[in-house]
PDB file of C-alpha atoms in Angstrom:
ATOM      1  CA  MET A 248       5.919  20.196  -1.659  1.00  0.00           C
ATOM      2  CA  THR A 249       4.890  21.384   1.807  1.00  0.00           C
ATOM      3  CA  PRO A 250       7.200  23.664   3.842  1.00  0.00           C
ATOM      4  CA  ILE A 251       8.226  20.819   6.157  1.00  0.00           C
ATOM      5  CA  GLU A 252       8.937  18.551   3.162  1.00  0.00           C
ATOM      6  CA  GLU A 253      11.054  21.302   1.609  1.00  0.00           C
ATOM      7  CA  LEU A 254      12.989  21.688   4.856  1.00  0.00           C
ATOM      8  CA  LEU A 255      13.587  17.944   5.107  1.00  0.00           C
ATOM      9  CA  THR A 256      14.542  17.642   1.441  1.00  0.00           C
ATOM     10  CA  ARG A 257      16.785  20.665   0.954  1.00  0.00           C
ATOM     11  CA  GLY A 258      18.125  21.351   4.424  1.00  0.00           C
ATOM     12  CA  GLU A 259      21.580  20.494   5.712  1.00  0.00           C
ATOM     13  CA  LEU A 260      21.525  17.304   7.779  1.00  0.00           C
ATOM     14  CA  THR A 261      23.633  17.122  10.923  1.00  0.00           C
ATOM     15  CA  VAL A 262      23.831  13.773  12.713  1.00  0.00           C
ATOM     16  CA  ARG A 263      23.460  14.147  16.480  1.00  0.00           C
ATOM     17  CA  GLY A 264      23.207  10.552  17.645  1.00  0.00           C
ATOM     18  CA  ARG A 265      21.898   7.066  17.023  1.00  0.00           C
ATOM     19  CA  ILE A 266      18.712   5.439  18.294  1.00  0.00           C
ATOM     20  CA  ARG A 267      20.204   2.112  19.355  1.00  0.00           C
ATOM     21  CA  GLU A 268      16.949   0.330  20.180  1.00  0.00           C
ATOM     22  CA  ALA A 269      16.059   0.161  16.486  1.00  0.00           C
ATOM     23  CA  SER A 270      16.785  -2.979  14.450  1.00  0.00           C
ATOM     24  CA  ASN A 271      18.080  -0.900  11.516  1.00  0.00           C
ATOM     25  CA  ALA A 272      20.339   2.149  11.512  1.00  0.00           C
ATOM     26  CA  VAL A 273      18.284   5.088  12.782  1.00  0.00           C
ATOM     27  CA  LEU A 274      20.060   8.409  13.235  1.00  0.00           C
ATOM     28  CA  LEU A 275      18.701  11.412  15.118  1.00  0.00           C
ATOM     29  CA  CYS A 276      19.551  14.550  13.157  1.00  0.00           C
ATOM     30  CA  SER A 277      18.869  18.240  12.899  1.00  0.00           C
ATOM     31  CA  VAL A 278      18.050  19.799   9.535  1.00  0.00           C
ATOM     32  CA  THR A 279      18.463  23.482   8.649  1.00  0.00           C
ATOM     33  CA  TYR A 280      17.344  25.401   5.581  1.00  0.00           C
ATOM     34  CA  GLU A 281      17.136  29.177   5.079  1.00  0.00           C
ATOM     35  CA  GLY A 282      17.282  29.853   8.804  1.00  0.00           C
ATOM     36  CA  VAL A 283      14.647  27.276   9.757  1.00  0.00           C
ATOM     37  CA  SER A 284      15.612  24.175  11.730  1.00  0.00           C
ATOM     38  CA  ALA A 285      13.889  21.020  12.925  1.00  0.00           C
ATOM     39  CA  ASP A 286      14.731  17.659  14.419  1.00  0.00           C
ATOM     40  CA  CYS A 287      14.402  14.603  12.206  1.00  0.00           C
ATOM     41  CA  VAL A 288      15.198  10.920  11.855  1.00  0.00           C
ATOM     42  CA  TYR A 289      17.477   9.699   9.078  1.00  0.00           C
ATOM     43  CA  LYS A 290      17.425   6.033   8.086  1.00  0.00           C
ATOM     44  CA  PRO A 291      20.105   5.352   5.451  1.00  0.00           C
ATOM     45  CA  VAL A 292      19.373   2.513   3.040  1.00  0.00           C
ATOM     46  CA  LYS A 293      22.875   1.172   3.723  1.00  0.00           C
ATOM     47  CA  GLY A 294      21.842   0.579   7.338  1.00  0.00           C
ATOM     48  CA  GLU A 295      18.835  -1.603   6.498  1.00  0.00           C
ATOM     49  CA  ARG A 296      18.996  -5.281   7.383  1.00  0.00           C
ATOM     50  CA  PRO A 297      17.899  -7.488   4.462  1.00  0.00           C
ATOM     51  CA  LEU A 298      14.480  -9.098   4.889  1.00  0.00           C
ATOM     52  CA  TRP A 299      13.799 -12.417   3.159  1.00  0.00           C
ATOM     53  CA  ASP A 300      10.164 -11.562   2.493  1.00  0.00           C
ATOM     54  CA  PHE A 301      10.721  -7.993   1.216  1.00  0.00           C
ATOM     55  CA  PRO A 302      13.160  -8.497  -1.663  1.00  0.00           C
ATOM     56  CA  ASP A 303      11.925  -5.662  -3.873  1.00  0.00           C
ATOM     57  CA  GLY A 304      13.073  -2.085  -3.333  1.00  0.00           C
ATOM     58  CA  ASN A 305      14.027  -0.910   0.131  1.00  0.00           C
ATOM     59  CA  LEU A 306      12.354  -0.007   3.394  1.00  0.00           C
ATOM     60  CA  ALA A 307      12.999   3.716   2.949  1.00  0.00           C
ATOM     61  CA  GLN A 308      10.847   3.781  -0.177  1.00  0.00           C
ATOM     62  CA  ARG A 309       8.024   2.066   1.695  1.00  0.00           C
ATOM     63  CA  GLU A 310       8.220   4.658   4.481  1.00  0.00           C
ATOM     64  CA  ARG A 311       7.810   7.408   1.915  1.00  0.00           C
ATOM     65  CA  ALA A 312       4.945   5.559   0.247  1.00  0.00           C
ATOM     66  CA  ALA A 313       3.153   5.162   3.582  1.00  0.00           C
ATOM     67  CA  TYR A 314       3.419   8.911   4.137  1.00  0.00           C
ATOM     68  CA  LEU A 315       1.947   9.643   0.711  1.00  0.00           C
ATOM     69  CA  VAL A 316      -1.023   7.358   1.340  1.00  0.00           C
ATOM     70  CA  SER A 317      -1.538   8.880   4.794  1.00  0.00           C
ATOM     71  CA  GLU A 318      -1.582  12.363   3.285  1.00  0.00           C
ATOM     72  CA  ALA A 319      -4.044  11.219   0.630  1.00  0.00           C
ATOM     73  CA  THR A 320      -6.491  10.137   3.331  1.00  0.00           C
ATOM     74  CA  GLY A 321      -6.406  13.630   4.847  1.00  0.00           C
ATOM     75  CA  TRP A 322      -5.813  12.146   8.293  1.00  0.00           C
ATOM     76  CA  GLY A 323      -2.159  13.164   8.512  1.00  0.00           C
ATOM     77  CA  LEU A 324      -1.190  10.172  10.625  1.00  0.00           C
ATOM     78  CA  VAL A 325       2.403   9.802   9.402  1.00  0.00           C
ATOM     79  CA  PRO A 326       4.998  12.546  10.015  1.00  0.00           C
ATOM     80  CA  ALA A 327       6.403  14.248   6.922  1.00  0.00           C
ATOM     81  CA  THR A 328       8.723  11.755   5.216  1.00  0.00           C
ATOM     82  CA  VAL A 329      11.044  12.269   2.244  1.00  0.00           C
ATOM     83  CA  LEU A 330      13.755  10.415   0.362  1.00  0.00           C
ATOM     84  CA  ARG A 331      17.068  12.187  -0.038  1.00  0.00           C
ATOM     85  CA  ASP A 332      20.820  11.845   0.072  1.00  0.00           C
ATOM     86  CA  GLY A 333      22.480  12.217   3.463  1.00  0.00           C
ATOM     87  CA  PRO A 334      25.809  11.785   5.246  1.00  0.00           C
ATOM     88  CA  TYR A 335      25.610   7.999   4.744  1.00  0.00           C
ATOM     89  CA  GLY A 336      23.945   7.938   1.356  1.00  0.00           C
ATOM     90  CA  GLU A 337      20.341   7.794   0.223  1.00  0.00           C
ATOM     91  CA  GLY A 338      17.772   7.244   2.903  1.00  0.00           C
ATOM     92  CA  MET A 339      14.501   8.199   4.485  1.00  0.00           C
ATOM     93  CA  VAL A 340      14.281  11.439   6.459  1.00  0.00           C
ATOM     94  CA  GLN A 341      11.261  11.964   8.695  1.00  0.00           C
ATOM     95  CA  HIS A 342      10.168  14.877  10.837  1.00  0.00           C
ATOM     96  CA  TRP A 343      10.789  14.108  14.502  1.00  0.00           C
ATOM     97  CA  ILE A 344       7.608  14.166  16.587  1.00  0.00           C
ATOM     98  CA  GLU A 345       8.081  14.885  20.274  1.00  0.00           C
ATOM     99  CA  ALA A 346       5.500  12.722  21.993  1.00  0.00           C
ATOM    100  CA  GLY A 347       3.618  14.404  24.785  1.00  0.00           C
ATOM    101  CA  GLU A 348       3.758  11.256  26.918  1.00  0.00           C
ATOM    102  CA  THR A 349       4.991   7.688  26.871  1.00  0.00           C
ATOM    103  CA  PRO A 350       3.962   6.509  23.372  1.00  0.00           C
ATOM    104  CA  GLU A 351       1.456   3.874  24.455  1.00  0.00           C
ATOM    105  CA  ALA A 352       0.186   5.727  27.544  1.00  0.00           C
ATOM    106  CA  GLY A 353      -3.594   6.006  27.471  1.00  0.00           C
ATOM    107  CA  LEU A 354      -3.774   4.015  24.240  1.00  0.00           C
ATOM    108  CA  LEU A 355      -2.813   0.484  25.338  1.00  0.00           C
ATOM    109  CA  ALA A 356      -3.279  -1.358  28.608  1.00  0.00           C
ATOM    110  CA  LEU A 357      -3.318  -4.763  30.287  1.00  0.00           C
ATOM    111  CA  VAL A 358      -6.397  -5.412  32.402  1.00  0.00           C
ATOM    112  CA  GLU A 359      -7.420  -8.179  34.760  1.00  0.00           C
ATOM    113  CA  GLY A 360     -10.446 -10.282  33.882  1.00  0.00           C
ATOM    114  CA  GLU A 361     -12.084 -11.007  30.559  1.00  0.00           C
ATOM    115  CA  GLU A 362     -13.828  -7.697  29.859  1.00  0.00           C
ATOM    116  CA  ALA A 363     -12.145  -4.702  28.270  1.00  0.00           C
ATOM    117  CA  GLY A 364     -14.246  -2.137  30.108  1.00  0.00           C
ATOM    118  CA  ASP A 365     -15.829   1.079  28.892  1.00  0.00           C
ATOM    119  CA  GLY A 366     -13.735   3.000  26.398  1.00  0.00           C
ATOM    120  CA  TRP A 367     -11.501   0.038  25.545  1.00  0.00           C
ATOM    121  CA  LYS A 368     -11.408  -2.642  22.853  1.00  0.00           C
ATOM    122  CA  PRO A 369     -10.071  -6.170  23.516  1.00  0.00           C
ATOM    123  CA  VAL A 370      -7.167  -7.498  21.469  1.00  0.00           C
ATOM    124  CA  ALA A 371      -5.864 -10.762  22.990  1.00  0.00           C
ATOM    125  CA  PHE A 372      -4.812 -12.404  26.226  1.00  0.00           C
ATOM    126  CA  ALA A 373      -1.137 -12.084  27.136  1.00  0.00           C
ATOM    127  CA  GLU A 374       1.064 -13.892  29.609  1.00  0.00           C
ATOM    128  CA  VAL A 375       2.289 -11.541  32.336  1.00  0.00           C
ATOM    129  CA  GLY A 376       4.399 -13.950  34.377  1.00  0.00           C
ATOM    130  CA  GLU A 377       3.935 -16.503  37.139  1.00  0.00           C
ATOM    131  CA  GLY A 378       1.327 -18.337  35.091  1.00  0.00           C
ATOM    132  CA  ARG A 379      -0.981 -15.320  34.999  1.00  0.00           C
ATOM    133  CA  THR A 380      -2.630 -13.767  31.983  1.00  0.00           C
ATOM    134  CA  ALA A 381      -4.115 -10.360  31.345  1.00  0.00           C
ATOM    135  CA  LEU A 382      -6.258  -8.938  28.596  1.00  0.00           C
ATOM    136  CA  LEU A 383      -4.447  -6.636  26.167  1.00  0.00           C
ATOM    137  CA  VAL A 384      -6.711  -3.749  25.197  1.00  0.00           C
ATOM    138  CA  HIS A 385      -6.463  -0.548  23.208  1.00  0.00           C
ATOM    139  CA  ALA A 386      -8.459   2.637  23.530  1.00  0.00           C
ATOM    140  CA  ASP A 387     -11.703   2.971  21.600  1.00  0.00           C
ATOM    141  CA  ASP A 388     -10.225   6.109  20.079  1.00  0.00           C
ATOM    142  CA  PRO A 389     -11.214   7.518  16.661  1.00  0.00           C
ATOM    143  CA  ARG A 390      -7.562   8.375  15.963  1.00  0.00           C
ATOM    144  CA  LEU A 391      -6.578   4.740  16.440  1.00  0.00           C
ATOM    145  CA  ARG A 392      -9.524   3.612  14.342  1.00  0.00           C
ATOM    146  CA  ARG A 393      -8.348   5.762  11.445  1.00  0.00           C
ATOM    147  CA  LEU A 394      -4.878   4.299  11.857  1.00  0.00           C
ATOM    148  CA  ALA A 395      -6.321   0.777  11.770  1.00  0.00           C
ATOM    149  CA  VAL A 396      -7.850   1.609   8.376  1.00  0.00           C
ATOM    150  CA  LEU A 397      -4.586   3.084   7.079  1.00  0.00           C
ATOM    151  CA  ASP A 398      -2.681  -0.005   8.251  1.00  0.00           C
ATOM    152  CA  ALA A 399      -5.145  -2.237   6.418  1.00  0.00           C
ATOM    153  CA  VAL A 400      -4.600  -0.254   3.216  1.00  0.00           C
ATOM    154  CA  ILE A 401      -0.795  -0.308   3.360  1.00  0.00           C
ATOM    155  CA  ASN A 402      -0.695  -3.854   4.786  1.00  0.00           C
ATOM    156  CA  ASN A 403       1.405  -2.920   7.799  1.00  0.00           C
ATOM    157  CA  GLY A 404       3.293  -5.916   9.152  1.00  0.00           C
ATOM    158  CA  ASP A 405       4.542  -4.243  12.330  1.00  0.00           C
ATOM    159  CA  ARG A 406       2.099  -1.970  14.195  1.00  0.00           C
ATOM    160  CA  LYS A 407       3.560  -1.930  17.699  1.00  0.00           C
ATOM    161  CA  GLY A 408       2.618   0.196  20.673  1.00  0.00           C
ATOM    162  CA  GLY A 409       5.896   2.109  20.569  1.00  0.00           C
ATOM    163  CA  HIS A 410       5.075   3.271  17.054  1.00  0.00           C
ATOM    164  CA  LEU A 411       2.188   5.387  18.349  1.00  0.00           C
ATOM    165  CA  LEU A 412       3.125   8.986  19.134  1.00  0.00           C
ATOM    166  CA  PRO A 413       0.446  11.147  20.788  1.00  0.00           C
ATOM    167  CA  ALA A 414       1.557  14.745  20.334  1.00  0.00           C
ATOM    168  CA  PRO A 415       0.937  17.507  22.903  1.00  0.00           C
ATOM    169  CA  ASP A 416      -1.586  19.155  20.549  1.00  0.00           C
ATOM    170  CA  GLY A 417      -3.813  16.071  20.660  1.00  0.00           C
ATOM    171  CA  ARG A 418      -2.843  14.674  17.281  1.00  0.00           C
ATOM    172  CA  LEU A 419      -1.733  11.077  16.937  1.00  0.00           C
ATOM    173  CA  TYR A 420       1.194  10.166  14.719  1.00  0.00           C
ATOM    174  CA  ALA A 421       2.455   6.740  13.707  1.00  0.00           C
ATOM    175  CA  ILE A 422       5.992   5.816  12.684  1.00  0.00           C
ATOM    176  CA  ASP A 423       8.058   2.883  11.338  1.00  0.00           C
ATOM    177  CA  HIS A 424       6.408   1.871   8.078  1.00  0.00           C
ATOM    178  CA  GLY A 425       9.226  -0.013   6.381  1.00  0.00           C
ATOM    179  CA  VAL A 426       7.443  -3.371   6.559  1.00  0.00           C
ATOM    180  CA  THR A 427       4.459  -2.417   4.415  1.00  0.00           C
ATOM    181  CA  PHE A 428       2.922  -2.848   0.945  1.00  0.00           C
ATOM    182  CA  HIS A 429       3.596  -6.574   0.604  1.00  0.00           C
ATOM    183  CA  THR A 430       1.369  -8.425  -1.849  1.00  0.00           C
ATOM    184  CA  ASP A 431       0.611 -11.158   0.713  1.00  0.00           C
ATOM    185  CA  ASP A 432      -1.598 -10.478   3.730  1.00  0.00           C
ATOM    186  CA  LYS A 433       1.006  -9.462   6.322  1.00  0.00           C
ATOM    187  CA  LEU A 434      -1.170  -7.326   8.603  1.00  0.00           C
ATOM    188  CA  ARG A 435       0.194  -7.564  12.154  1.00  0.00           C
ATOM    189  CA  THR A 436      -1.115  -5.028  14.609  1.00  0.00           C
ATOM    190  CA  LEU A 437      -2.214  -4.294  18.145  1.00  0.00           C
ATOM    191  CA  LEU A 438      -5.304  -2.547  16.758  1.00  0.00           C
ATOM    192  CA  TRP A 439      -7.573  -5.551  16.193  1.00  0.00           C
ATOM    193  CA  GLY A 440     -10.302  -4.234  18.485  1.00  0.00           C
ATOM    194  CA  TRP A 441     -12.589  -3.289  15.575  1.00  0.00           C
ATOM    195  CA  ALA A 442     -11.987  -6.498  13.588  1.00  0.00           C
ATOM    196  CA  GLY A 443     -15.173  -7.466  11.752  1.00  0.00           C
ATOM    197  CA  GLU A 444     -17.013  -4.290  12.777  1.00  0.00           C
ATOM    198  CA  PRO A 445     -18.532  -1.958  10.156  1.00  0.00           C
ATOM    199  CA  LEU A 446     -16.302   0.827   8.903  1.00  0.00           C
ATOM    200  CA  THR A 447     -17.300   4.334   9.902  1.00  0.00           C
ATOM    201  CA  ASP A 448     -18.983   6.593   7.357  1.00  0.00           C
ATOM    202  CA  GLU A 449     -15.854   8.732   7.466  1.00  0.00           C
ATOM    203  CA  ALA A 450     -13.650   5.752   6.610  1.00  0.00           C
ATOM    204  CA  ARG A 451     -15.853   4.716   3.687  1.00  0.00           C
ATOM    205  CA  THR A 452     -15.749   8.250   2.293  1.00  0.00           C
ATOM    206  CA  VAL A 453     -11.959   8.376   2.627  1.00  0.00           C
ATOM    207  CA  LEU A 454     -11.552   4.959   1.029  1.00  0.00           C
ATOM    208  CA  ALA A 455     -13.757   5.925  -1.913  1.00  0.00           C
ATOM    209  CA  SER A 456     -11.616   9.009  -2.485  1.00  0.00           C
ATOM    210  CA  LEU A 457      -8.457   6.933  -2.144  1.00  0.00           C
ATOM    211  CA  ASP A 458      -9.797   4.421  -4.668  1.00  0.00           C
ATOM    212  CA  ALA A 459     -10.198   7.195  -7.234  1.00  0.00           C
ATOM    213  CA  ARG A 460      -6.746   8.639  -6.520  1.00  0.00           C
ATOM    214  CA  LEU A 461      -5.113   5.244  -7.063  1.00  0.00           C
ATOM    215  CA  ALA A 462      -6.348   5.008 -10.652  1.00  0.00           C
ATOM    216  CA  ASP A 463      -3.776   4.938 -13.446  1.00  0.00           C
ATOM    217  CA  GLY A 464      -2.558   8.406 -14.326  1.00  0.00           C
ATOM    218  CA  GLU A 465      -3.600  10.007 -11.042  1.00  0.00           C
ATOM    219  CA  PRO A 466      -0.743  11.838  -9.231  1.00  0.00           C
ATOM    220  CA  LEU A 467      -0.843   9.558  -6.186  1.00  0.00           C
ATOM    221  CA  ALA A 468      -0.667   6.413  -8.307  1.00  0.00           C
ATOM    222  CA  THR A 469       2.198   7.850 -10.333  1.00  0.00           C
ATOM    223  CA  ARG A 470       4.194   8.734  -7.224  1.00  0.00           C
ATOM    224  CA  LEU A 471       3.589   5.348  -5.621  1.00  0.00           C
ATOM    225  CA  ALA A 472       4.677   3.600  -8.826  1.00  0.00           C
ATOM    226  CA  GLU A 473       8.120   5.139  -8.306  1.00  0.00           C
ATOM    227  CA  LEU A 474       8.393   3.616  -4.825  1.00  0.00           C
ATOM    228  CA  ILE A 475       6.792   0.163  -4.916  1.00  0.00           C
ATOM    229  CA  THR A 476       6.457  -2.515  -7.590  1.00  0.00           C
ATOM    230  CA  PRO A 477       3.550  -2.727 -10.050  1.00  0.00           C
ATOM    231  CA  VAL A 478       2.156  -5.820  -8.320  1.00  0.00           C
ATOM    232  CA  GLU A 479       2.382  -4.086  -4.936  1.00  0.00           C
ATOM    233  CA  LEU A 480       0.516  -1.079  -6.306  1.00  0.00           C
ATOM    234  CA  ALA A 481      -2.131  -3.400  -7.702  1.00  0.00           C
ATOM    235  CA  ALA A 482      -2.395  -5.008  -4.256  1.00  0.00           C
ATOM    236  CA  VAL A 483      -3.005  -1.600  -2.644  1.00  0.00           C
ATOM    237  CA  ARG A 484      -5.855  -1.005  -5.071  1.00  0.00           C
ATOM    238  CA  GLY A 485      -7.201  -4.456  -4.302  1.00  0.00           C
ATOM    239  CA  ARG A 486      -7.154  -3.882  -0.546  1.00  0.00           C
ATOM    240  CA  VAL A 487      -8.981  -0.565  -0.877  1.00  0.00           C
ATOM    241  CA  ALA A 488     -11.586  -2.159  -3.145  1.00  0.00           C
ATOM    242  CA  HIS A 489     -12.016  -5.062  -0.719  1.00  0.00           C
ATOM    243  CA  LEU A 490     -12.567  -2.723   2.233  1.00  0.00           C
ATOM    244  CA  LEU A 491     -15.171  -0.789   0.263  1.00  0.00           C
ATOM    245  CA  ARG A 492     -16.888  -3.971  -0.890  1.00  0.00           C
ATOM    246  CA  THR A 493     -17.069  -5.633   2.531  1.00  0.00           C
ATOM    247  CA  GLY A 494     -17.591  -2.436   4.515  1.00  0.00           C
ATOM    248  CA  VAL A 495     -15.901  -3.876   7.604  1.00  0.00           C
ATOM    249  CA  HIS A 496     -12.541  -3.764   9.345  1.00  0.00           C
ATOM    250  CA  PRO A 497     -10.373  -6.768   8.380  1.00  0.00           C
ATOM    251  CA  GLN A 498      -9.884  -9.757  10.638  1.00  0.00           C
ATOM    252  CA  PRO A 499      -6.711 -11.811  11.196  1.00  0.00           C
ATOM    253  CA  SER A 500      -6.121 -14.166   8.295  1.00  0.00           C
ATOM    254  CA  GLY A 501      -4.880 -17.027  10.451  1.00  0.00           C
ATOM    255  CA  GLN A 502      -1.981 -17.551   8.039  1.00  0.00           C
ATOM    256  CA  TRP A 503       0.371 -15.071   9.695  1.00  0.00           C
ATOM    257  CA  PRO A 504       0.968 -14.050  13.335  1.00  0.00           C
ATOM    258  CA  ALA A 505      -1.670 -11.415  13.992  1.00  0.00           C
ATOM    259  CA  ILE A 506       0.253  -9.503  16.678  1.00  0.00           C
ATOM    260  CA  PRO A 507       3.840  -8.225  16.256  1.00  0.00           C
ATOM    261  CA  TRP A 508       6.595  -9.272  18.617  1.00  0.00           C
ATOM    262  CA  PRO A 509       7.568  -7.611  20.802  1.00  0.00           C
ATOM    263  CA  PRO A 510       4.174  -5.890  20.948  1.00  0.00           C
ATOM    264  CA  VAL A 511       5.575  -2.602  22.314  1.00  0.00           C
TER     265      VAL A 511
END
């Protein structure tokens, strides 16, 4: 257990307010343990809205599982996330990341014309009002590219622009991973710019390591088995194996909306 995980797990939670824009109950808290304090987000299971297509387990467990997979990649894209009891029962507690700027600033944009321009990757055309359209693009940023790989592994069904948190130190964090790990292809994301392109050497190395760590009896596999169902764990292994076999970023399946709504 890392120091921040220990703080989040053992510290005293104090609710300070509610983030009302969220679809589920999301509480902004402070946590204190042995004289150390931090801000965090607490999402009690009791505050989750039932989802017809995610009947097994709860969203909090999936958030924790996403963190474990992120840590296994070595990319550290998901803030420290634990499961624990809180003022409103069991839930997910996640380290609060203070974004250095508006979440999507410098990472997403709408541009006129049909070309993304240098340093940008095209995603799709979007209606911007009065019968006009603009091209939605995202930055050709290695941090986003790593996140696109992670999302493919965990089958993220809701990668919106507001879930991207660029920190002042230059790191990129991603939040809101409750809608993940489904056995069906549910990948919905704004990061389609690399679809069909070869994976980087770094990504292939990470995926090969992840493949080994997902084997039966390995610590990561054992911890994930406590959070998601056996068929969901098998699906994770299958997605990693497929990425290694094809060597390319996935493309939209055509059987599910490829872009989340609202996109930001």
